[in-house]
Coordinates of C-alpha atoms and ligand atoms in Angstrom, one line a residue:
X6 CA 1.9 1.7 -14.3
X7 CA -0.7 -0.6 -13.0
X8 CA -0.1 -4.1 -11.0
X9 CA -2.4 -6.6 -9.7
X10 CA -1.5 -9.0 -6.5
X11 CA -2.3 -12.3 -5.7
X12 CA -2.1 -14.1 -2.2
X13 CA -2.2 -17.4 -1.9
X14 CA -3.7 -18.0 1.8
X15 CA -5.3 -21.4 1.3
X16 CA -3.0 -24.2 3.4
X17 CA -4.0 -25.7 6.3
X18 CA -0.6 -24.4 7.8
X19 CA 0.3 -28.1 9.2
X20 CA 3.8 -27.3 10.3
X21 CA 2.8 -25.0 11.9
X22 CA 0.4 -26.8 14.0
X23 CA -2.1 -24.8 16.7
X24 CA -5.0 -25.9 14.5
X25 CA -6.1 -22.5 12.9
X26 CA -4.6 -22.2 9.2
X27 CA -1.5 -19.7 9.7
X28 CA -2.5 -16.8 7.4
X29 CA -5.6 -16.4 9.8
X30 CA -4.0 -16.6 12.8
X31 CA -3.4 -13.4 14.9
X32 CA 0.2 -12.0 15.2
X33 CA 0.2 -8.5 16.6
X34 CA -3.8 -8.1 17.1
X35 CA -3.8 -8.3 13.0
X36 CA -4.7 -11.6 10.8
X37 CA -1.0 -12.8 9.1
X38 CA -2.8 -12.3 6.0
X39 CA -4.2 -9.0 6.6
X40 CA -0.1 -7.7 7.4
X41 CA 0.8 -7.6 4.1
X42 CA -2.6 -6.9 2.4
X43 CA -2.6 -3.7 4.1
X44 CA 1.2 -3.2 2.5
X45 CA -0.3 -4.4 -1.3
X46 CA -3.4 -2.5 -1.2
X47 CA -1.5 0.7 0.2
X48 CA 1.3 0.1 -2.9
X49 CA -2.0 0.2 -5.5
X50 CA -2.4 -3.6 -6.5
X51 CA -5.5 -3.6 -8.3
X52 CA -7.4 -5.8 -8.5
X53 CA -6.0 -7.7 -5.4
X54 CA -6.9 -11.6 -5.0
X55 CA -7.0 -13.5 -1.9
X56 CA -7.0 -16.9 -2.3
X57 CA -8.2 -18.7 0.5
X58 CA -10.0 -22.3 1.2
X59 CA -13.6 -22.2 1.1
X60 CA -14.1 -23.3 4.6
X61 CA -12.4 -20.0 6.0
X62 CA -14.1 -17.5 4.1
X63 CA -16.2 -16.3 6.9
X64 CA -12.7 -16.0 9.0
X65 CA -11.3 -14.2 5.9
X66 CA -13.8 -11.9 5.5
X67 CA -14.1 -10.7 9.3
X68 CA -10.2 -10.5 9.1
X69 CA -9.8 -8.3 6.0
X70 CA -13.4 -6.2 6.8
X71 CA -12.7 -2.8 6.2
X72 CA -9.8 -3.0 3.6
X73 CA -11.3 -1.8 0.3
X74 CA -10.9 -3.8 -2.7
X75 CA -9.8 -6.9 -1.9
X76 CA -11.5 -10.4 -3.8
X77 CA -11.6 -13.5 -2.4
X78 CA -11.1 -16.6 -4.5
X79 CA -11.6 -20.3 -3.4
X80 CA -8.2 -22.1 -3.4
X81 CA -6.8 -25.6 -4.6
X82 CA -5.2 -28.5 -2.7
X83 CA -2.2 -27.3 -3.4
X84 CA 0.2 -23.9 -3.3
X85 CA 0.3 -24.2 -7.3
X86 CA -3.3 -25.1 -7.7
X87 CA -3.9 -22.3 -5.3
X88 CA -2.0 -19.8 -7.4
X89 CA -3.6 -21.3 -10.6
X90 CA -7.0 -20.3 -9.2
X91 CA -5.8 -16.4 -8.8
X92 CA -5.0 -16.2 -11.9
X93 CA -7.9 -17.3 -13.6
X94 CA -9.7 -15.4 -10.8
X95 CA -7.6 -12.2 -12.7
X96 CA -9.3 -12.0 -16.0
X97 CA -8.3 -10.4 -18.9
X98 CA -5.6 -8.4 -19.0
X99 CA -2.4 -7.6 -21.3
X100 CA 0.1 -9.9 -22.1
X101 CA 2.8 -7.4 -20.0
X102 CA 0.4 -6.8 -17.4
X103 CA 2.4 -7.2 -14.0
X104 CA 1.4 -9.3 -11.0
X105 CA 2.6 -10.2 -8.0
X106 CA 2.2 -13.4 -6.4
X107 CA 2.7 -13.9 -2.7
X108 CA 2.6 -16.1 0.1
X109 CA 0.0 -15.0 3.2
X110 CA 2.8 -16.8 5.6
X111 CA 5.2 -13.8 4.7
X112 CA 3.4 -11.1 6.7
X113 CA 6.6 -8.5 7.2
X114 CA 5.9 -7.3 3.5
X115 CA 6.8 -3.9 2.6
X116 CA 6.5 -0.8 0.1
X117 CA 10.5 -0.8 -0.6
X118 CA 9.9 -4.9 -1.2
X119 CA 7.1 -4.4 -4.1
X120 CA 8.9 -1.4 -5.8
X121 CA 12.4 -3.3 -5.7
X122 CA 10.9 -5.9 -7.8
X123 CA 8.8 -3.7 -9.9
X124 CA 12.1 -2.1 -10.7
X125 CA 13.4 -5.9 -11.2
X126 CA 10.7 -6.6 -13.7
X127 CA 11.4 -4.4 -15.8
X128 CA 12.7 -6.0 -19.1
X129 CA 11.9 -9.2 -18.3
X130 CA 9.9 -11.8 -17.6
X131 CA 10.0 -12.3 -13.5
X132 CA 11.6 -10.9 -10.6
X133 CA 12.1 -12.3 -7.2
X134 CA 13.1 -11.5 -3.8
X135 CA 16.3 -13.7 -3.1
X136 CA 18.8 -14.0 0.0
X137 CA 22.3 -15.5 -0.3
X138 CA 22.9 -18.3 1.9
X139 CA 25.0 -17.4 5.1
X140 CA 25.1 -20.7 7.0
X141 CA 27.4 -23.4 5.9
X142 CA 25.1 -26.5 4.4
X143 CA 25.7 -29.4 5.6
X144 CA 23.8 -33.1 3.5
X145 CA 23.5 -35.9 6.5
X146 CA 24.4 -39.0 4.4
X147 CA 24.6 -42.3 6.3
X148 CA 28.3 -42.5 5.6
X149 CA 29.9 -39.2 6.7
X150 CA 28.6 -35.6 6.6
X151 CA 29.1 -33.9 2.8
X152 CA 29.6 -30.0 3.3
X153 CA 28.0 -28.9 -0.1
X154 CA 29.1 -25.4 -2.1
X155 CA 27.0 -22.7 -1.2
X156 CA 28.6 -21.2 -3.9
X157 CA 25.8 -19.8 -6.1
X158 CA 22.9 -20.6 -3.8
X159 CA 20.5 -18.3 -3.2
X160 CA 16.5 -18.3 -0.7
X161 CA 13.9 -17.5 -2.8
X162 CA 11.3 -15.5 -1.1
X163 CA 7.8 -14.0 -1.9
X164 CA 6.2 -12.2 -3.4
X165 CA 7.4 -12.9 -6.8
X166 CA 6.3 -10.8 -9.7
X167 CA 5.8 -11.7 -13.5
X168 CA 4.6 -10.5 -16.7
X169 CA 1.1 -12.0 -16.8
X170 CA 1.6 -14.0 -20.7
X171 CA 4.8 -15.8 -19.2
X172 CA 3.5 -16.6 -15.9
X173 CA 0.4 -18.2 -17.2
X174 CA 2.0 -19.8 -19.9
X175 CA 4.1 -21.8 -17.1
X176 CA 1.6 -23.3 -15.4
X177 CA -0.2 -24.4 -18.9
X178 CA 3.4 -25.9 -20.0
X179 CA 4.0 -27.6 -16.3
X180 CA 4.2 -31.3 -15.9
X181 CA 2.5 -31.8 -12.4
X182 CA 4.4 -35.0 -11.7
X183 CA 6.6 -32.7 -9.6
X184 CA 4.6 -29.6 -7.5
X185 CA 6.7 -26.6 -8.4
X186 CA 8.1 -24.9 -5.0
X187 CA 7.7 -21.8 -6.2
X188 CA 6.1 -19.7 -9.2
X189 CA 9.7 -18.8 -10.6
X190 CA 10.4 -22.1 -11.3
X191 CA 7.6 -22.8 -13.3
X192 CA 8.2 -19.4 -15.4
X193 CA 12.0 -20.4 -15.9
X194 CA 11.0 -23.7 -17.2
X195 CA 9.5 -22.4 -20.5
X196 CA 12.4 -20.2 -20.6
X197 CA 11.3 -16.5 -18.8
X198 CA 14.2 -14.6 -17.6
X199 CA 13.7 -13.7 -14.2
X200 CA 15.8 -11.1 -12.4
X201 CA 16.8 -11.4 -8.5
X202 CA 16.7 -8.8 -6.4
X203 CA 17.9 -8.1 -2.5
X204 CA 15.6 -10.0 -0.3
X205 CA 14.7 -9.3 2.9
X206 CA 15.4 -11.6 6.0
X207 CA 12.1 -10.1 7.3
X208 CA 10.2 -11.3 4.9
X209 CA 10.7 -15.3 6.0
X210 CA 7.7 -17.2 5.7
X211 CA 5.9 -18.6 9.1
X212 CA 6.5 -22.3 8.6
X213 CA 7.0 -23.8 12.3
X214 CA 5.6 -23.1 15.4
X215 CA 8.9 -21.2 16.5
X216 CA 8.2 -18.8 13.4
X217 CA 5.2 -17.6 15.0
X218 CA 7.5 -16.4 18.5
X219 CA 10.1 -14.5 16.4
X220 CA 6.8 -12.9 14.6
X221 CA 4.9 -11.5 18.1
X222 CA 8.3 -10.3 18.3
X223 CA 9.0 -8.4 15.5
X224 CA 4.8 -7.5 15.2
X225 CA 5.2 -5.4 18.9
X226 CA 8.3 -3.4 17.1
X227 CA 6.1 -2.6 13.9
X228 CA 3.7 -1.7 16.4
X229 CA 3.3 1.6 18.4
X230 CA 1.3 2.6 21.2
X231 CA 0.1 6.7 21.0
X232 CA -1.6 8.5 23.5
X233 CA -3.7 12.0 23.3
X234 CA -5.9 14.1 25.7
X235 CA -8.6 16.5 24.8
X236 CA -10.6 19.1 26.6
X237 CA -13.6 20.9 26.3
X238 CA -16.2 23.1 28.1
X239 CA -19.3 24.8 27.3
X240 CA -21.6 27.3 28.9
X241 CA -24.8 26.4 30.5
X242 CA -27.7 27.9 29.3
X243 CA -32.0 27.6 29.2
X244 CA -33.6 24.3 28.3
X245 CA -34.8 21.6 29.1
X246 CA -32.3 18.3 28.4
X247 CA -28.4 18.0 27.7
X248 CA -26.1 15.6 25.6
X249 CA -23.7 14.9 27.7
X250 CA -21.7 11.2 26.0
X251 CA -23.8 10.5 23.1
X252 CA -26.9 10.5 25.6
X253 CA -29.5 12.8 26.0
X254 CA -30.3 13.1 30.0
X255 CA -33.5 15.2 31.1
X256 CA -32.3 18.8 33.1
X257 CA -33.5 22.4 33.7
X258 CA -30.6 23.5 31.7
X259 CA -29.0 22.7 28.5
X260 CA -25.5 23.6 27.4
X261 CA -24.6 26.2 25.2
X262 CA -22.7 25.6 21.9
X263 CA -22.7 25.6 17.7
X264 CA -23.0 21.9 17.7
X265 CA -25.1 19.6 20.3
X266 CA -22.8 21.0 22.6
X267 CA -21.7 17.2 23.7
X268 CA -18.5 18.5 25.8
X269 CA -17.7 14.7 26.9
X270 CA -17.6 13.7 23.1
X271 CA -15.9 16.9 21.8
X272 CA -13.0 16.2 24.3
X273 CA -13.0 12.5 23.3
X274 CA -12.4 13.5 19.7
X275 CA -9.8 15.9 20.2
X276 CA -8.6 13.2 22.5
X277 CA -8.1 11.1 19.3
X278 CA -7.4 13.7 17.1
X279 CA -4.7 14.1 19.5
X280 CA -3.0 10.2 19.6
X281 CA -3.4 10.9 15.8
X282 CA -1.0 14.2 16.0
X283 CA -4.1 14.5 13.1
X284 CA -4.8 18.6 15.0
X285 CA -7.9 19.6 16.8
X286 CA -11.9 19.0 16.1
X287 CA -11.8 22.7 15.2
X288 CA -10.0 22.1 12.1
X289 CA -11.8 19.2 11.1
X290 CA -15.1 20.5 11.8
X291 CA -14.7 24.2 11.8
X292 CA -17.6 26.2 13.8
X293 CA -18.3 29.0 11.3
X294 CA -19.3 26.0 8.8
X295 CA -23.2 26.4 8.9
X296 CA -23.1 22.3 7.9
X297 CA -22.4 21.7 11.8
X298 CA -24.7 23.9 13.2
X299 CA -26.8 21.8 15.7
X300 CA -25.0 18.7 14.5
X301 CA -24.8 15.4 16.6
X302 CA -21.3 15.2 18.2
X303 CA -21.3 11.6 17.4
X304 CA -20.3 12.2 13.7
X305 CA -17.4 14.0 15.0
X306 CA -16.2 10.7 17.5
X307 CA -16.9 8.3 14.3
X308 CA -15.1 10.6 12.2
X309 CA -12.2 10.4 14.4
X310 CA -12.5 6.7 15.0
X311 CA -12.9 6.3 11.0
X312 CA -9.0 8.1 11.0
X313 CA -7.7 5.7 13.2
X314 CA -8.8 2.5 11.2
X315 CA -7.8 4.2 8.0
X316 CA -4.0 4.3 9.7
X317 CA -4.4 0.5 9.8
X318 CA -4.6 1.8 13.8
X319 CA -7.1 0.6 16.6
X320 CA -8.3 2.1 19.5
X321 CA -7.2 0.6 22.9
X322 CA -8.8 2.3 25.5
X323 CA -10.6 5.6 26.1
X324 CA -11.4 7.2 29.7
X325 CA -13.4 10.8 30.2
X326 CA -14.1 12.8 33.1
X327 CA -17.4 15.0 33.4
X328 CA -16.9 17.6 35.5
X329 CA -19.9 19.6 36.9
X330 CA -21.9 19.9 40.1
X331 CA -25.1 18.9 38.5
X332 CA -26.9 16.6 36.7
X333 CA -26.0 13.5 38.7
X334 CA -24.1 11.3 36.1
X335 CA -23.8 8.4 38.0
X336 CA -27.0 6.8 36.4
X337 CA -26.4 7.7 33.3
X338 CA -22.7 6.0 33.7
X339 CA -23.7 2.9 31.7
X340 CA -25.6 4.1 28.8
X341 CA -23.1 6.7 27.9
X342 CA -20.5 4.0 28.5
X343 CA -22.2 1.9 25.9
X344 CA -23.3 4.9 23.0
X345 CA -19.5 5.9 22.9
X346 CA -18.1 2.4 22.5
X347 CA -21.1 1.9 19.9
X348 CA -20.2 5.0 18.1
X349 CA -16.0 4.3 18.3
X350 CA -17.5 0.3 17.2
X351 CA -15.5 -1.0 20.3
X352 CA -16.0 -2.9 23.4
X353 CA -17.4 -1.5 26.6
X354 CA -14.6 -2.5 28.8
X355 CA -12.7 -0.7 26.3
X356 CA -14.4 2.9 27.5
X357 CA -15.0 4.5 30.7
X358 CA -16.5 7.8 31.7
X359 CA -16.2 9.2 35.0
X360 CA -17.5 12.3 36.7
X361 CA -16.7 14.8 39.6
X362 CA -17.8 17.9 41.3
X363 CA -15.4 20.7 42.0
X364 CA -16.8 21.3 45.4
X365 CA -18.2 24.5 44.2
X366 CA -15.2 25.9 43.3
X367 CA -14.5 27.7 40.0
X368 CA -16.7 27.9 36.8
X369 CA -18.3 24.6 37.0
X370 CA -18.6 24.7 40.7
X371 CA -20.7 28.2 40.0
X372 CA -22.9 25.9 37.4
X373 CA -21.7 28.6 34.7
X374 CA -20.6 25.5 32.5
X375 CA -19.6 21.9 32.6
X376 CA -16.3 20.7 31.4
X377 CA -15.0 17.7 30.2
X378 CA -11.6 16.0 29.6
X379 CA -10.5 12.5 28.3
X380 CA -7.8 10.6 27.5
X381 CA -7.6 8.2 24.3
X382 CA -4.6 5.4 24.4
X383 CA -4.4 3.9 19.9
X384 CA -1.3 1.5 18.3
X385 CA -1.3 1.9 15.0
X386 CA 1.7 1.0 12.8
X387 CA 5.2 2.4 12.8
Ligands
LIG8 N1 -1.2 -22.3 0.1 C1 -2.4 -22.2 -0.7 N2 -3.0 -23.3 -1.0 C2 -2.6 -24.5 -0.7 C3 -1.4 -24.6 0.0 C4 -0.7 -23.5 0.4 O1 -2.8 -21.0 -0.9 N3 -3.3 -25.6 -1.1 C5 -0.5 -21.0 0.5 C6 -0.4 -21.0 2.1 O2 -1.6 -20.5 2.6 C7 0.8 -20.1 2.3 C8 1.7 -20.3 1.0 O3 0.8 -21.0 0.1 O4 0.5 -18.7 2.4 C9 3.0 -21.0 1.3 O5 2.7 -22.4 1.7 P1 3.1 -23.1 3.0 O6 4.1 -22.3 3.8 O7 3.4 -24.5 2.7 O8 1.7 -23.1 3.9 P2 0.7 -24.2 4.2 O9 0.6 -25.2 3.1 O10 -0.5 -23.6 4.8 O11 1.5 -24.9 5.5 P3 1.9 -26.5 5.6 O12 2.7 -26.8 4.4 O13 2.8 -26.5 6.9 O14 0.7 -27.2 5.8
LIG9 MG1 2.3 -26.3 2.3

């Protein structure tokens, strides 16, 4: 059954100070706010609202490009007003429709998390994320130091989710002397059951600046660093130019093969395909398919690059060697340098290529073919 999600990303993040609003700051080379996006949008919330102030949408939208169906609505000046806007950013939809509302700050959000509570919801009106207090509270009155029951107490987290009739109807019966805290509160007050369900001690919301450390921690273990190598090596042959690296360098010899015969791109790609554990280019682009016949190697590179975004992954680094006795690659070092990080969409520091003779020893010293090999280094999540 269908759910739609709403994240409420438009604060200013004051506690937390360093200036930028928290939910698009970076934690883990990621945007807070893009952490558990990726989570909602891989769970199925459709459509899924991002609520955000109107003087960071151009930050939002170059943090969130490339995840597919995301909105963007302009926030209020406060949580509630923020949350307010979603909804009437949402539309139509059934009284019982479900939605989820969340706060950007909780990044750590995962697929367990939004099935729990859609389990939660069921027969009701809400559902929430809740932790039991362990610490003992203390209240600092001027005469002595009250240790209050914790008896009963429980940390309400995000996101929360709701059938849409009871939600709404909340926030129209809400008297805004007080600011609700949270959205639960607001759909208890007109009388909505709403269920708790086991929290998650990694889902606590970056408020201070010390959040943030215990974040970059936790981000580098959600993280992981692959590495794959690929290899390739094709026959020389008559002609009059050859693509070696996305370039096309003038020769008295061309290299053999079904598709440009780019060896320094076909081992890149199996060098990705390889961090990937995603098999060979082979498999991907099989060679007795006629649709690759001639075809620019740079397709296959994007293709792989394309995999590696799709993980929620990035590329780090990629390094090839050509190996051959001729041409001289050395001038061509920077234009090939620049197509591959153009076609991968990285940086140029981020790719080197390399070359080397064998001293006329073996196949590519006999100029029977050139070969190429190269290492690709990714992170991509756990
Ligand atoms: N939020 C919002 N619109 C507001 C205020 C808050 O969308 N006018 C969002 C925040 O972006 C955050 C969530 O509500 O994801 C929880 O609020 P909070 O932790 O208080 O964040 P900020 O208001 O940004 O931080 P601060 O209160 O420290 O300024
Ligand atoms: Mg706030």
């Amino acid at each position: 059954m269908s759910f739609s999600a709403i994240v409420v990303a438009a604060g200013s993040g004051l506690r937390a100070g360093a200036g930028v609003p928290k939910a698009w700051r970076h934690l883990g080379g990621r945007a807070v706010a893009r952490w558990s996006l990726e989570t909602l949008a891989a769970a199925g919330a459709s459509p899924l609202l991002v609520v955000v102030a109107e003087d960071m949408r151009v930050e939002a939208e170059t943090a969130l490009s490339g995840l597919s169906g995301i909105t963007l609505v302009p926030g209020g000046a406060t949580r509630a007003a923020s949350v307010q806007a979603g909804l009437a950013g949402l539309g139509d939809a059934p009284d019982d429709h479900r939605v989820l509302i969340h706060d950007a700050a909780r990044p750590f959000l995962t697929r367990a998390h939004v099935e729990r509570l859609l389990v939660g919801l069921e027969g009701g009106q809400g559902a929430i994320l809740a932790l039991p207090l362990a610490d003992t509270l203390k209240r600092n009155d001027e005469a002595h130091l009250a240790t209050p029951s914790r008896e009963g107490l429980w940390r309400a987290q995000t996101p929360q989710a709701f059938r849409l009739a009871a939600l709404k109807r909340g926030y129209e019966a809400w008297d805004f002397s007080v600011e609700p805290t949270d959205d639960a509160q607001v759909v208890t007050n007109t009388g909505g059951k709403v269920a708790l369900v086991a929290g998650d001690p990694m889902l606590f919301k970056l408020t201070y600046p010390e959040d943030f450390v215990m974040a970059e921690q936790l981000a580098g273990g959600a993280r992981q660093v692959r590495t794959g190598m690929g290899y390739d090596a094709h026959r020389w042959g008559p002609g009059d130019a050859v693509w070696l690296c996305g370039v096309s360098i003038d020769h008295d010899q061309t290299l053999i093969g079904h598709s440009d015969a780019d060896a320094g791109l076909h081992a890149l790609t199996d060098a990705l395909l390889g961090a990937l554990g995603a098999g060979d280019i082979g498999e991907h682009f099989p060679p007795s398919d006629p649709q690759w016949r001639g075809a620019s190697s740079d397709r296959f590179l994007a293709h792989a690059a394309g995999l590696v975004r799709a993980r929620g992954g990035q590329i780090v680094n990629v390094d090839v060697t050509l190996i051959c006795e001729r041409p001289k690659i050395r001038p061509h070092r920077d234009a090939m340098r620049a197509r591959v990080a153009e076609i991968l969409a990285v940086k140029e520091d981020q790719v080197s290529v390399k070359a080397t003779t064998t001293e006329g020893m073996g196949f590519t010293g006999r100029q029977e073919g050139l070969a190429a090999q190269a290492i690709a280094t990714i992170e991509q999540p756990r």
